[in-house]
Structure formats: C-alpha cells, structure tokens
Amino acid sequence: MNKSYKSVLLIAILLAVTPIQSQLTEDENIPAILAENPVDSHLLKLVAALSEQAHFSRKKITNELSPFILINFLEKLDPVKMYFTRSDIRYFQRYRFKIDDALKQGNLEPIYDIFRIYRLRVQQRLGFCVNLLLTQDHNFESDGSYDFNRQVKNWFDDIEELENLWQKKTHNDLLTLILAGQSKEIAIEVLEKRYRRFIRKVNLFDEEDVISIFLNAFVHTLDPHSNYLNPTQSEEYEIQMSLSYQGIGARLNLADEQVQVVNIIPGGPAARDGRLKPMDKIIGIMDEKNKTITDLIGWDLDEVVKLIRGPKGTRVTLQIVPSDSNPDETPYLLTLQRDEVALEEQAASSLIETLEIRDKTYNIGVVTIPSFYQDYQARSKGEAKYRSTSEDVKKLVHNLLEIGIDALVIDLRGNSGGLLTEATALTGLFIDDGPVVQLKDTRNKIEIVEDPISGSVYEGPLAVIVDRYSASASEIFAGAIQDYSRGIVVGQQTFGKGTVQNLYHLDRYSRFQSKKGFGQLTLTIGKFYRVSGQGTQNKGVIPDIRLPSFIDEEVVGEDTKKNTLPWDQIMSLEYDSDLSFHQSIEKLKKNFAEKSKENLPLLFLQEDIDQITEQNKQTKLSLNYEKRKIKRDQFKKVTQDRRTKRLEELGYSNENNFNDFASKTLLNEVLNTVVNLIESKEIESG
C-alpha cells in the first residue's frame, strides 16, 4: 500500500465521527500531528544498538523478539484491553515481524500508525462514556454488577459487548464518587472532566511522548527495571534529585490511570507522618484557593508531581485510598508539610527493648536501617569522616554494647536498598572476613565482593527482620547473615530484586547532537548472587521464621512483574558456616510452629489478614446503590467489631489501637525468637 493511499484511508477513518463524539469539544477532537524526523529515527537506532550491547540478557532484536515488542506496546497503550477491539489487533499483526526492523532502522511509521488508531479508540470509548453521563438517567437501582479485575488475555471481538462493559464502568465510576460523599450532579461533573481530560491528554501526545511509550514497551520486554526517560522526563528527574525530594517524600508511579505510591522515602514528611503506605493511591488534591478536591484520576504523572511539589514549609492536602481498604471505603484526606529529606532523617537509629521471661531480664538492642546511604558530597570533598549506613550502625552498636545488651536485632523492613558498597560494609561489621556477594555481568564474568574490613564489631546473638519491601542491598545483607550462620532471619519473603542497573546518558553515546537531547536509558547489566551461589532474583531471601504480614505477596514482589530475569545459581564460594547453628534454627522453627497454634495475638492478627485478603479477592461490585452501601457498611462494622472484640480479649482499650497492636505483636514475636536463640546458645555452651 503506498503512503498516499494510507493517508487517505487514515483521514477517512478519522472523519467517520460517530454521533457519540459530538459530545466532545472541538479542542478534544484535534489530535497532534505525528511526523517522522531524522533525530527521532536516530534515537530508536541508538537505543536498539545500546540495548543489544549492554543489557544483561544480550537479546538480539530479531523476528523472535518482534511479537513480544508489539504486544508489549499494545498493552502499554491498552493495559486493561478496553480500547482496542480484536479487529484492531488483527490489523496490527502486519507489524508482528516488522516492529523489530522498525526499531533498528528508525522507522517510526508503524509506531505512529498504531498510536493513531489507539488515539481514535480513546475518543470513541470515552466519547461514548461522556454521552452516557449527559444523556442517561442514573438511578442506581439495577441488579447489574461490574468486575474491575480486567486481567484478561484477549481483546473484545464484539463492539456491543465492549460498549456494555464501558457502560458498566461509567456507572461504577459514578457510583463510587457518590458513595464517597459526592452529590449526583457533582459526581457527573467530576467524571465528565476526568474523561475529557484523558481524551485531551492523549490528543496532545507529541512524537516525544509516543516514542517514550514505545521505547519503554521495548526495554520492558527485556526486564521490568530497564527504562527510558525522554529529555523532558530526564530533566524532571534531575530537578527532583537536585531538590532532595522536596515535597512529601514519596516515589510515585501510574497504575491503571491512578497515581500509586511506590515507596516512602525515609526521613520525609510522609515517613514522619506514618499514615501513607506503599501501594496506596492518591486520587485527589486540595485546591487551596477554592477548598475543593481536584480529581487526579487519568492525570499525567508529571503533572501530579508538579502539583504535589511546592515551596518548603507549605502544606498540601491529598485524597488517599489505602491499599488494604474496601473498594467503596471513603477516601481520607492527608495533609503534609512539604519539606526536603535530610540525610540525618534517613539515618539508622536504635533503641533497647526489655523483656521479662522466665524470671530473667533481657535487654535487646534494635537498630532500624531505612536505607543503605552515604553522604556522597562529604566523601567527594575528601572528608575523612562522612555519614554512611555502615559508619552510623557501627557507632550505634558500640553505644548499645556500652549500655549492655543480650542480643541485637537489625530491622530492614521497608528498606528497598541503596548502595552496594554499604551493604557489603554493613555485612562486614558482623562477620570476621570473607566474601559477601557475587556479581555476574553480561559476559558471565563473576566479580567477588569481599568484606572490606577484617574483624567484626559484634559477635553476640543476632536477628534480622525483613518484609516484602526489603529489596536489593537489604537482600544482600540478609542473605549473607543467613549463609554465614551469623544470625536468624525473621519476617516475610523479601522482594526478590537481584539485578544491577546502569544509567546511560544517551547524548554521550550519540555521534549526532540534538538541541533537545536524547534522554537517558537505564539498563539491567548484572545479577547478584549469594556466597552460597544462590541468586536472590525473583526468589529473594526466605526467612528462617515466617511472620504474618499485611503485605500481599501476590501483589508486591519481583515475581509479580512481567518479563523478569529468571532465578538461577552459580558456583558456591568457600565461606564459614556453622552446622550446629543450622540445627538450632531448625529447633527454633519447630518450636515457633508449635507455639503459634496457641498464640492468641498472632492468631488474631492472622485472622485479620485473612479477612482483608479475602475481601481483596472480591473484584465484582454491585451497581445498585443500596446493596453496595449496605455491603460497604457491613464490612466496616464487621471489621471494627471483630478488632474491638479481639483487642478487648487481649486487654487493649479500643479498636483505634489496632495498628499499635499489630506492630507490637510482630516485634514481640521477633524478640521472643531472639530470647529463644540466646537460650539455645546457653544450652550449647553449657
């Protein structure tokens, strides 16, 4: 098909506007023109060449990879399969074995062709929804339901079936707003703005935006931690870094058109407040002038970040949907004071917990490490004494030993990683000497990272607490402590990120220059392995003793992501390990399992977790207002009554103490395990 005929065909498609689209404004119906140019073509070829050379997998961009790139691009555009139809997918099959050539040759037309059809479908689908909002009577008395879990393999073949789903989604979106306290009139207005805003956003996407989506679709076929930032995003990234996360202290991403919290930055406003959690969603922000909530669903992430960020000391109020809440639970308002995250506030800290067990008093030191950090500026200036995780922990342990402790606990819960050098240096504080971790690069060359300092600062009983958010450097430390039989690991299976990334500023790798620049590319270039030879990738570190957790392992973790690098193992190194310690751990595990059957606090906590897990599995929602409200209120009452009853049985005063109860219960289990470890060592030595 020649280009002129394709242009005529495309114009004919765009001019075939259905009556539904008459509800859209003129501005919403004017999409940006996407045109090929040599600079953008060069960018595609540059990313393709660098990825083939530098990515750990060393995958070649061939016909074998091409279908995966195509489907990834389509799913980036339409992740819940509600815009395209199966006839669109059949049309796109012409690029099934050509998208690889387009990438390597810098041919943008297939990419733009796919995006133009996506853009048209967005207008049609959301135009249909706007029409429903403005023309239908919404009484919410039907017996229908809407299933918001769209983890399906195929797109719809029947347009009527697809429109029926969109009708249900619109009805559900409207009902959700009303259940959150909006009047029907305001809810319709909010939802109409949301749909129109998304149409406008997609229509305004220019070449840079579309290429960014495509290149991320490509690198995510290699692994989920590789990514591309276009020049605009790269500049925004640098601004965020230079401002030391000035704002609320949370990293965000987009999930199903909603802003989701990835993690909380230690020492920031959100961390100090304590209510915002990973996986929570930010669905609105307070307009301080009008004192009204601006709906953020469907917004571009960069725009949301700009709204949240502001001058130091000013306040921002966000509308939050907790990750563990009922889908219809009323969102709460969270007001935080914008601030910078100082290194001091990210630093490790310590305390002493005292236990009275069997007529004995045990003083147990607890060191909490939020991240693996280092004061890079002080180090680069040549200062001999600079802040770092390992140096701070060394001082804390010395102070605890001077006071007098019977055991030490290292708390790595929520620690998503940081500097490899700090992970190895921290490990070195607790082992005498030897290898700490192995790194394998793209050429299968193994680098062994040794304990940087001979000797240790503490040789007594040791425990490490981890959870599903403990990742990367945390897994290196926990794995080494486990392998060396140096301590017991307690908690939840860790995240499973066993890969190393490198950042490439593309301008430095290009023979040609561009006024706007080419952006930056992050590629996975290696994998971590424990001294035992086992990888942490996908599997993470399995704790010796598992504790219940509200963090859902089916939602959070490396193995929940697409296209992750597989788990594997390499040759084990020579290192000191204690067989008798392993036997002691097995006895502790057996003892814990037996006692857990009659441990009321632990049983009550597990009961609550099971109830929330079961609730989260229910993805089908009634579209009847009364039924939905009754179910929401009933769930809330049952939960409150259950928690109040259980806490009263344990001597707590009211339901508001539940979070304290959960935190205290888990810590008590760790401390009791440490006491059992102390006693087992006393028996061995006695």
XYZ file of C-alpha atoms in Angstrom:
686
model
C 0.000 0.000 0.000
C 1.531 3.346 -0.956
C 1.801 6.235 1.503
C -0.731 8.497 -0.212
C -3.387 5.757 -0.115
C -2.655 5.089 3.564
C -3.052 8.802 4.320
C -6.408 8.925 2.515
C -7.553 5.808 4.392
C -6.495 7.271 7.741
C -8.258 10.580 7.017
C -11.379 8.639 6.065
C -11.275 6.788 9.374
C -10.794 9.979 11.367
C -13.622 11.754 9.532
C -16.022 8.903 10.239
C -17.053 10.529 13.510
C -19.897 8.765 15.264
C -22.767 10.686 16.926
C -21.186 9.795 20.274
C -18.212 12.038 19.540
C -20.467 15.022 19.021
C -20.420 15.337 22.815
C -16.711 16.219 22.650
C -15.468 19.765 22.269
C -13.621 20.946 19.195
C -10.294 21.072 21.051
C -10.675 17.463 22.185
C -11.156 16.341 18.585
C -7.922 17.895 17.298
C -5.074 15.418 17.752
C -1.426 16.411 17.449
C 0.218 15.662 14.105
C 2.864 12.955 14.358
C 5.643 13.317 11.797
C 8.843 11.365 11.254
C 12.142 13.213 11.557
C 15.816 12.145 11.421
C 16.507 12.943 15.098
C 13.766 10.636 16.388
C 14.781 7.914 13.932
C 18.339 8.145 15.209
C 17.087 7.818 18.802
C 15.391 4.495 18.021
C 18.529 3.120 16.387
C 20.678 4.375 19.298
C 18.517 2.690 21.963
C 18.350 -0.514 19.929
C 22.129 -0.714 19.486
C 22.945 0.121 23.121
C 20.367 -2.375 24.444
C 21.763 -5.221 22.334
C 25.284 -4.490 23.575
C 24.756 -3.610 27.241
C 21.671 -5.400 28.598
C 22.383 -8.454 30.731
C 20.241 -10.750 28.577
C 22.177 -9.806 25.389
C 18.952 -10.373 23.452
C 19.117 -9.566 19.758
C 16.301 -7.540 18.215
C 15.067 -10.085 15.687
C 11.832 -11.619 14.422
C 11.867 -13.816 17.505
C 11.581 -10.789 19.812
C 9.391 -8.711 17.495
C 5.952 -10.159 18.504
C 6.769 -9.560 22.173
C 7.698 -5.927 21.497
C 4.454 -5.453 19.591
C 2.204 -6.971 22.254
C 4.031 -5.053 24.979
C 3.437 -1.777 23.087
C -0.265 -2.593 22.663
C -0.604 -3.465 26.348
C 1.228 -0.279 27.372
C -1.410 1.670 25.468
C -4.369 -0.503 26.489
C -3.409 -2.482 29.626
C -6.965 -3.485 30.586
C -7.989 -4.224 26.970
C -10.894 -1.787 26.833
C -9.910 0.469 23.925
C -8.811 -1.776 21.047
C -11.015 -4.475 19.556
C -9.833 -7.796 18.196
C -10.195 -6.437 14.668
C -7.651 -3.733 15.619
C -5.306 -6.431 16.897
C -5.694 -8.347 13.637
C -4.805 -5.159 11.745
C -1.682 -4.700 13.888
C -0.482 -8.220 13.037
C 1.005 -6.770 9.845
C 3.748 -5.432 12.156
C 4.220 -8.705 14.038
C 7.564 -9.446 12.381
C 8.334 -5.878 11.314
C 8.416 -3.936 14.567
C 11.975 -5.183 15.184
C 13.086 -3.793 11.833
C 11.282 -0.517 12.552
C 13.214 -0.194 15.812
C 16.629 -0.996 14.360
C 16.105 1.095 11.219
C 14.462 4.046 12.962
C 11.194 3.642 11.040
C 8.543 5.455 13.085
C 5.529 4.947 10.818
C 4.381 1.584 12.304
C 4.594 3.092 15.798
C 2.646 6.189 14.803
C 0.092 4.125 12.879
C -0.681 2.041 15.980
C -0.858 5.114 18.193
C -3.194 6.998 15.836
C -5.682 4.127 15.992
C -5.331 3.997 19.785
C -5.985 7.745 19.956
C -9.123 7.323 17.846
C -10.354 4.495 20.058
C -9.846 6.646 23.165
C -12.052 9.326 21.603
C -14.693 6.781 20.673
C -14.773 4.915 24.001
C -14.649 7.958 26.280
C -16.888 9.920 23.952
C -19.391 7.111 24.454
C -18.980 7.500 28.247
C -19.461 11.276 28.149
C -22.622 10.713 26.132
C -23.889 8.264 28.772
C -23.170 10.719 31.558
C -25.011 13.603 29.893
C -27.991 11.781 28.406
C -28.898 8.909 30.718
C -30.812 8.895 33.974
C -28.652 7.360 36.703
C -30.882 5.781 39.355
C -28.537 3.024 40.609
C -31.392 0.583 41.149
C -30.306 -2.127 38.739
C -29.176 -5.604 39.761
C -26.164 -5.490 37.450
C -22.517 -5.746 38.511
C -19.102 -4.574 37.322
C -15.914 -6.656 37.539
C -12.962 -4.257 37.831
C -10.384 -7.052 37.533
C -9.511 -6.890 33.828
C -6.594 -9.323 33.865
C -7.769 -10.900 30.608
C -5.770 -12.307 27.719
C -7.836 -11.175 24.742
C -9.498 -8.029 23.459
C -13.238 -7.922 22.710
C -14.436 -9.028 19.294
C -17.935 -7.609 19.640
C -18.224 -3.792 19.853
C -21.605 -4.093 21.615
C -20.049 -6.274 24.295
C -17.249 -3.732 24.724
C -19.683 -0.806 24.963
C -21.674 -2.735 27.562
C -18.512 -3.015 29.650
C -17.816 0.715 29.264
C -21.385 1.451 30.308
C -20.876 -0.583 33.473
C -17.532 1.097 34.140
C -19.080 4.562 33.781
C -21.939 3.565 36.058
C -19.444 2.192 38.608
C -17.174 5.260 38.450
C -20.179 7.472 39.107
C -21.484 5.298 41.934
C -18.026 5.212 43.562
C -17.926 9.022 43.673
C -21.431 9.172 45.160
C -20.564 6.571 47.804
C -17.529 8.729 48.668
C -19.903 11.583 49.523
C -20.416 13.489 46.255
C -23.876 14.552 45.094
C -25.009 13.019 41.798
C -24.664 16.370 39.993
C -21.126 16.990 41.273
C -20.146 13.371 40.593
C -21.301 13.660 36.958
C -19.326 16.896 36.601
C -16.173 15.352 38.112
C -16.417 12.268 35.935
C -17.083 14.220 32.754
C -13.980 16.336 33.438
C -11.970 13.170 34.090
C -12.958 11.570 30.783
C -12.489 14.774 28.779
C -9.104 15.390 30.414
C -7.869 11.950 29.396
C -9.019 12.493 25.799
C -7.264 15.843 25.719
C -4.102 14.355 27.226
C -3.913 11.594 24.611
C -4.637 14.056 21.782
C -1.784 16.292 22.962
C 0.765 13.475 22.918
C 3.512 14.501 20.506
C 6.323 12.497 18.901
C 8.421 12.586 22.082
C 5.568 11.156 24.174
C 4.709 8.377 21.727
C 8.333 7.354 21.228
C 8.804 7.269 25.009
C 5.854 4.867 25.392
C 7.203 2.656 22.613
C 10.808 2.573 23.858
C 9.652 1.674 27.362
C 7.486 -1.071 25.869
C 10.612 -2.346 24.110
C 13.016 -2.274 27.103
C 10.343 -3.805 29.344
C 10.406 -6.874 27.112
C 13.985 -7.257 28.382
C 13.140 -6.805 32.081
C 10.944 -4.527 34.243
C 13.799 -2.467 35.734
C 15.145 -1.178 32.420
C 13.513 2.062 31.300
C 13.793 5.073 29.024
C 13.322 8.717 30.056
C 12.803 11.239 27.260
C 14.527 14.654 27.501
C 11.573 16.238 29.320
C 11.306 13.371 31.827
C 15.073 13.287 32.233
C 15.104 16.978 33.106
C 12.270 16.467 35.611
C 14.218 13.577 37.158
C 17.293 15.788 37.603
C 15.148 18.521 39.186
C 13.748 16.050 41.695
C 17.235 14.823 42.545
C 18.637 18.354 42.967
C 15.745 19.336 45.236
C 16.465 16.373 47.508
C 12.913 15.106 47.058
C 11.398 18.407 48.207
C 7.727 17.625 48.531
C 6.058 14.859 50.564
C 8.871 12.279 50.373
C 7.218 9.536 48.321
C 8.051 7.944 44.977
C 5.032 7.606 42.703
C 4.008 5.841 39.506
C 0.872 5.329 37.433
C -1.216 2.161 37.778
C -4.467 1.868 35.822
C -4.622 5.659 35.314
C -4.251 6.257 39.067
C -1.257 7.653 40.956
C 0.158 4.950 43.199
C 2.769 5.189 45.960
C 5.813 3.061 45.089
C 7.663 3.626 48.356
C 8.052 6.122 51.172
C 11.383 7.930 51.352
C 12.885 7.586 54.842
C 13.026 10.864 56.739
C 10.490 12.674 54.542
C 7.156 14.252 55.555
C 5.167 11.123 54.623
C 7.523 8.865 56.607
C 7.330 11.149 59.651
C 3.523 11.224 59.468
C 3.346 7.430 59.114
C -0.103 7.050 57.501
C 0.797 6.896 53.781
C 1.893 3.404 52.714
C 3.299 1.779 49.565
C 0.521 0.737 47.141
C -1.828 3.454 48.467
C -3.440 5.558 45.717
C -3.575 9.353 45.520
C -6.849 10.161 43.766
C -7.227 13.864 44.554
C -5.510 17.036 45.748
C -6.957 20.021 47.578
C -7.264 23.275 45.634
C -6.240 25.652 48.423
C -7.942 28.658 46.822
C -11.385 27.106 46.377
C -11.031 24.490 49.144
C -12.276 21.805 46.743
C -10.725 18.466 45.788
C -9.282 18.217 42.276
C -9.779 14.722 40.850
C -6.401 13.249 39.761
C -7.519 10.012 38.106
C -6.330 9.967 34.490
C -3.774 12.732 35.016
C -0.241 12.534 33.666
C 2.203 11.608 36.446
C 4.483 14.574 35.767
C 1.563 16.968 36.215
C 0.575 15.342 39.513
C 4.172 15.574 40.790
C 4.238 19.291 39.955
C 1.049 19.835 41.955
C 2.318 17.887 44.959
C 5.705 19.576 44.975
C 5.950 23.136 46.233
C 7.906 25.597 48.393
C 9.400 24.171 51.555
C 7.140 24.672 54.563
C 3.867 24.921 52.627
C 1.080 22.390 53.109
C -0.532 20.033 50.630
C -3.708 18.005 51.226
C -4.130 14.737 49.331
C -7.093 12.393 48.958
C -5.896 8.852 49.706
C -7.323 5.393 49.053
C -5.455 2.913 51.310
C -4.237 -0.256 49.587
C -5.917 -2.517 52.136
C -9.280 -0.743 52.088
C -12.654 -1.865 50.802
C -13.156 -0.568 47.211
C -16.031 1.630 48.445
C -14.406 2.864 51.627
C -14.468 6.670 51.816
C -11.018 8.076 50.922
C -9.347 10.052 53.681
C -7.615 13.441 53.489
C -3.918 13.583 54.357
C -2.287 16.966 54.986
C 1.508 17.089 54.902
C 4.012 19.912 55.141
C 6.364 19.969 52.166
C 9.985 19.555 53.138
C 13.356 18.295 51.996
C 14.613 14.899 53.082
C 17.775 15.477 55.073
C 20.384 12.724 55.373
C 20.106 12.998 59.149
C 16.452 11.976 58.972
C 17.232 8.971 56.752
C 19.882 7.667 59.127
C 19.870 4.440 61.111
C 18.527 4.644 64.653
C 18.497 2.423 67.724
C 16.628 1.604 70.928
C 16.634 -1.064 73.614
C 13.667 -3.368 74.251
C 13.474 -5.042 77.673
C 11.751 -8.408 78.163
C 10.973 -10.283 81.380
C 10.801 -14.007 80.568
C 11.027 -16.922 82.982
C 12.353 -14.715 85.817
C 15.085 -13.348 83.590
C 15.535 -9.838 82.158
C 16.769 -9.500 78.590
C 17.922 -6.232 77.052
C 17.746 -6.446 73.271
C 19.144 -3.716 71.041
C 17.133 -2.882 67.925
C 18.799 -0.988 65.056
C 16.459 0.246 62.333
C 18.040 0.871 58.908
C 15.693 2.699 56.464
C 18.145 2.599 53.514
C 21.758 1.974 52.531
C 23.018 5.551 52.270
C 26.209 7.562 52.116
C 26.941 11.303 52.262
C 28.398 11.446 48.771
C 29.101 15.186 48.873
C 31.189 14.925 52.030
C 33.073 11.945 50.628
C 33.777 13.692 47.299
C 35.221 16.655 49.217
C 37.734 14.291 50.778
C 36.339 14.480 54.305
C 37.694 11.616 56.396
C 34.520 11.257 58.470
C 31.292 11.202 56.494
C 27.848 9.777 57.243
C 27.026 6.333 55.915
C 24.942 3.330 56.902
C 27.913 1.229 57.996
C 29.590 4.029 59.994
C 26.352 5.029 61.700
C 25.475 1.433 62.608
C 28.989 0.855 63.948
C 28.557 3.798 66.336
C 25.071 2.698 67.349
C 26.246 -0.839 68.123
C 29.182 0.477 70.178
C 26.758 2.627 72.188
C 24.405 -0.317 72.740
C 27.288 -2.522 73.899
C 28.411 0.153 76.369
C 24.890 0.263 77.839
C 24.695 -3.533 77.824
C 22.621 -5.776 75.546
C 22.000 -9.505 75.402
C 21.238 -9.630 71.675
C 20.919 -7.401 68.621
C 18.132 -7.044 66.039
C 18.680 -5.361 62.641
C 15.345 -4.124 61.256
C 15.328 -3.929 57.436
C 11.563 -3.784 56.939
C 10.661 -1.354 54.181
C 14.333 -0.944 53.206
C 14.286 -1.089 49.392
C 18.069 -0.967 49.058
C 20.723 1.569 48.167
C 24.474 1.430 47.777
C 26.119 -1.956 47.251
C 29.279 -0.730 48.999
C 27.257 -0.008 52.126
C 25.556 -3.414 52.033
C 28.953 -5.144 51.956
C 30.435 -2.821 54.603
C 27.446 -3.429 56.912
C 27.811 -7.192 56.480
C 31.479 -6.808 57.375
C 30.516 -5.441 60.785
C 29.044 -8.834 61.720
C 31.367 -11.358 60.049
C 35.110 -11.721 60.597
C 36.148 -11.760 56.956
C 35.344 -13.447 53.643
C 33.247 -12.866 50.519
C 29.894 -11.056 50.857
C 28.264 -11.195 47.427
C 28.954 -12.231 43.828
C 28.160 -10.154 40.738
C 27.768 -11.595 37.242
C 27.938 -9.277 34.216
C 26.790 -9.593 30.595
C 29.898 -11.601 29.690
C 29.231 -14.100 32.515
C 32.274 -12.777 34.337
C 31.975 -13.217 38.112
C 33.190 -10.493 40.469
C 33.531 -11.443 44.126
C 32.963 -8.583 46.579
C 34.839 -9.199 49.813
C 34.291 -7.941 53.350
C 36.154 -4.592 53.191
C 37.315 -4.632 56.846
C 38.702 -7.579 58.786
C 37.102 -8.317 62.142
C 33.619 -7.552 63.473
C 32.056 -5.095 65.917
C 29.534 -7.532 67.401
C 29.678 -11.304 67.895
C 26.598 -11.978 70.035
C 23.142 -13.352 69.131
C 21.784 -11.588 66.036
C 18.426 -11.427 64.230
C 17.439 -9.647 61.011
C 13.820 -8.589 60.351
C 12.686 -8.363 56.720
C 9.427 -7.930 54.827
C 8.265 -7.957 51.201
C 9.569 -4.399 50.698
C 13.108 -5.371 51.779
C 14.969 -5.465 48.470
C 18.305 -5.359 46.672
C 21.002 -4.283 49.174
C 18.792 -5.474 52.056
C 18.675 -8.912 50.448
C 22.458 -8.984 50.066
C 22.899 -8.316 53.794
C 20.165 -10.710 54.975
C 21.381 -13.451 52.620
C 24.985 -13.140 53.833
C 23.951 -13.238 57.507
C 21.960 -16.382 56.748
C 24.716 -18.074 54.718
C 27.398 -17.394 57.329
C 25.120 -18.787 60.073
C 25.682 -15.451 61.739
C 22.088 -14.818 62.725
C 18.451 -15.736 62.258
C 16.301 -14.050 59.592
C 12.704 -13.401 60.639
C 9.706 -11.942 58.806
C 8.431 -12.266 55.253
C 9.944 -13.458 51.976
C 11.813 -10.445 50.570
C 11.104 -8.636 47.281
C 13.461 -10.604 45.042
C 15.314 -7.859 43.161
C 18.642 -9.465 42.389
C 19.699 -7.290 39.456
C 22.052 -4.341 38.883
C 21.201 -1.345 36.701
C 23.327 1.284 34.958
C 22.247 4.721 33.709
C 23.286 5.797 30.205
C 23.033 9.465 29.205
C 22.310 8.906 25.523
C 23.872 12.182 24.326
C 27.262 10.767 25.327
C 26.761 7.712 23.107
C 25.485 9.502 20.010
C 27.579 10.600 17.038
C 24.956 13.242 16.342
C 23.735 16.059 18.538
C 20.168 17.166 19.170
C 19.060 20.515 20.595
C 16.513 18.833 22.872
C 18.809 15.892 23.663
C 18.099 12.155 23.503
C 17.233 11.494 27.154
C 18.582 8.662 29.274
C 18.383 4.879 29.267
C 18.565 2.595 32.297
C 19.578 -0.987 31.534
C 19.995 -4.057 33.718
C 23.653 -5.052 33.395
C 24.197 -7.738 36.038
C 22.823 -10.063 38.701
C 23.570 -10.599 42.393
C 24.362 -13.998 43.877
C 24.851 -15.045 47.469
C 28.121 -16.614 48.599
C 26.245 -19.923 48.531
C 25.802 -19.390 44.778
C 22.033 -18.880 45.014
C 20.515 -15.901 43.245
C 18.168 -13.506 45.019
C 16.428 -12.644 41.740
C 12.698 -13.484 41.869
C 13.021 -15.675 44.987
C 14.500 -13.128 47.377
C 15.584 -14.292 50.823
C 13.387 -16.854 52.548
C 13.238 -16.096 56.303
C 14.093 -18.805 58.785
C 10.903 -17.982 60.657
C 7.922 -16.547 58.775
C 5.682 -13.961 60.404
C 2.227 -12.898 59.179
C 2.122 -9.701 57.104
C -0.471 -7.382 55.601
C 1.758 -7.038 52.511
C 0.249 -9.290 49.845
C 2.980 -11.382 48.188
C 0.745 -11.910 45.156
C 0.719 -8.145 44.527
C 4.148 -6.979 45.730
C 7.430 -8.560 44.647
C 9.666 -9.218 41.678
C 7.853 -12.426 40.764
C 4.606 -10.457 40.275
C 6.147 -8.440 37.426
C 6.292 -9.315 33.720
C 9.464 -10.328 31.887
C 11.640 -10.621 34.982
C 15.046 -12.234 34.655
C 14.885 -15.831 35.927
C 16.280 -17.188 39.168
C 19.449 -19.216 38.795
C 22.532 -20.147 40.750
C 26.271 -20.248 40.211
C 29.210 -21.917 41.950
C 29.329 -21.614 45.709
C 32.305 -19.884 47.310
C 34.287 -21.001 50.330
C 32.903 -19.357 53.469
C 32.434 -20.162 57.137
C 29.143 -21.803 58.058
C 28.075 -23.450 61.306
C 26.173 -26.748 61.040
C 25.217 -26.675 64.725
C 23.674 -23.225 64.250
C 21.515 -24.583 61.410
C 20.356 -27.358 63.731
C 19.467 -24.738 66.360
C 17.461 -22.806 63.761
C 15.519 -25.935 62.852
C 14.645 -26.442 66.523
C 13.549 -22.804 66.818
C 11.352 -23.150 63.717
C 9.691 -26.261 65.128
C 9.213 -24.574 68.499
C 7.725 -21.463 66.856
C 5.307 -23.528 64.757
C 4.044 -25.382 67.848
C 3.610 -22.260 69.984
C 1.935 -20.338 67.136
C -1.057 -22.669 67.335
C -1.918 -21.219 70.758
C -0.501 -17.701 70.346
C -3.675 -15.557 70.556
C -2.174 -12.226 69.391
C -0.617 -13.925 66.376
C -3.820 -15.851 65.622
C -5.928 -12.669 65.847
C -3.522 -10.859 63.541
C -3.591 -13.688 61.001
C -7.387 -13.721 61.199
C -7.483 -10.034 60.256
C -5.019 -10.527 57.403
C -7.079 -13.429 56.049
C -10.256 -11.328 56.124
C -8.621 -8.458 54.202
C -7.049 -10.880 51.711
C -10.439 -12.479 51.094
C -12.037 -9.052 50.673
C -9.395 -8.002 48.136
C -10.120 -11.098 46.051
C -13.691 -9.910 45.502
C -13.495 -7.858 42.317
C -17.163 -7.883 41.299
C -19.124 -4.838 42.500
C -22.879 -4.348 42.559
C -24.187 -1.373 40.558
C -27.100 -0.982 42.974
C -26.573 1.923 45.399
C -28.427 0.401 48.368
C -26.794 -3.036 48.026
C -23.359 -1.513 47.621
C -23.773 0.824 50.601
C -25.096 -1.969 52.825
C -22.174 -4.234 51.886
C -19.633 -1.461 52.487
C -21.095 -0.508 55.864
C -21.447 -4.158 56.845
C -17.810 -4.914 56.033
C -16.685 -1.865 58.015
C -18.842 -2.824 61.025
C -17.788 -6.479 60.973
C -14.128 -5.454 60.819
C -14.477 -2.932 63.650
C -16.467 -5.335 65.839
C -14.002 -8.169 65.265
C -10.991 -5.978 66.065
C -12.639 -4.453 69.142
C -13.616 -7.866 70.495
C -10.189 -9.381 69.896
C -8.342 -6.427 71.396
C -10.573 -6.405 74.483
C -9.717 -10.090 74.996
C -6.046 -9.093 74.987
C -6.526 -6.106 77.296
C -6.442 -3.280 74.758
C -8.870 -0.410 75.318
C -10.386 0.203 71.862
C -10.199 -0.513 68.119
C -8.048 2.561 67.484
C -5.104 0.672 68.963
C -5.176 -1.971 66.234
C -2.166 -0.641 64.292
C -0.182 -0.427 67.531
C -1.310 -3.937 68.404
C -0.204 -5.314 65.014
C 3.196 -3.620 65.220
C 3.765 -4.676 68.830
C 2.676 -8.273 68.156
C 5.185 -8.713 65.324
C 8.014 -7.110 67.301
C 7.235 -9.304 70.323
C 7.491 -12.412 68.152
C 10.910 -11.284 66.941
C 12.095 -10.517 70.473
C 10.812 -13.853 71.795
C 12.594 -15.630 68.951
C 15.814 -13.824 69.883
C 15.413 -14.879 73.519
C 14.940 -18.488 72.368
C 18.119 -18.082 70.307
C 20.002 -16.827 73.382
C 18.763 -19.733 75.465
C 19.694 -22.274 72.782
C 23.229 -20.877 72.711
C 23.411 -21.059 76.505
C 22.356 -24.727 76.384
C 25.010 -25.473 73.739
C 27.765 -23.718 75.681
C 26.586 -25.182 78.998
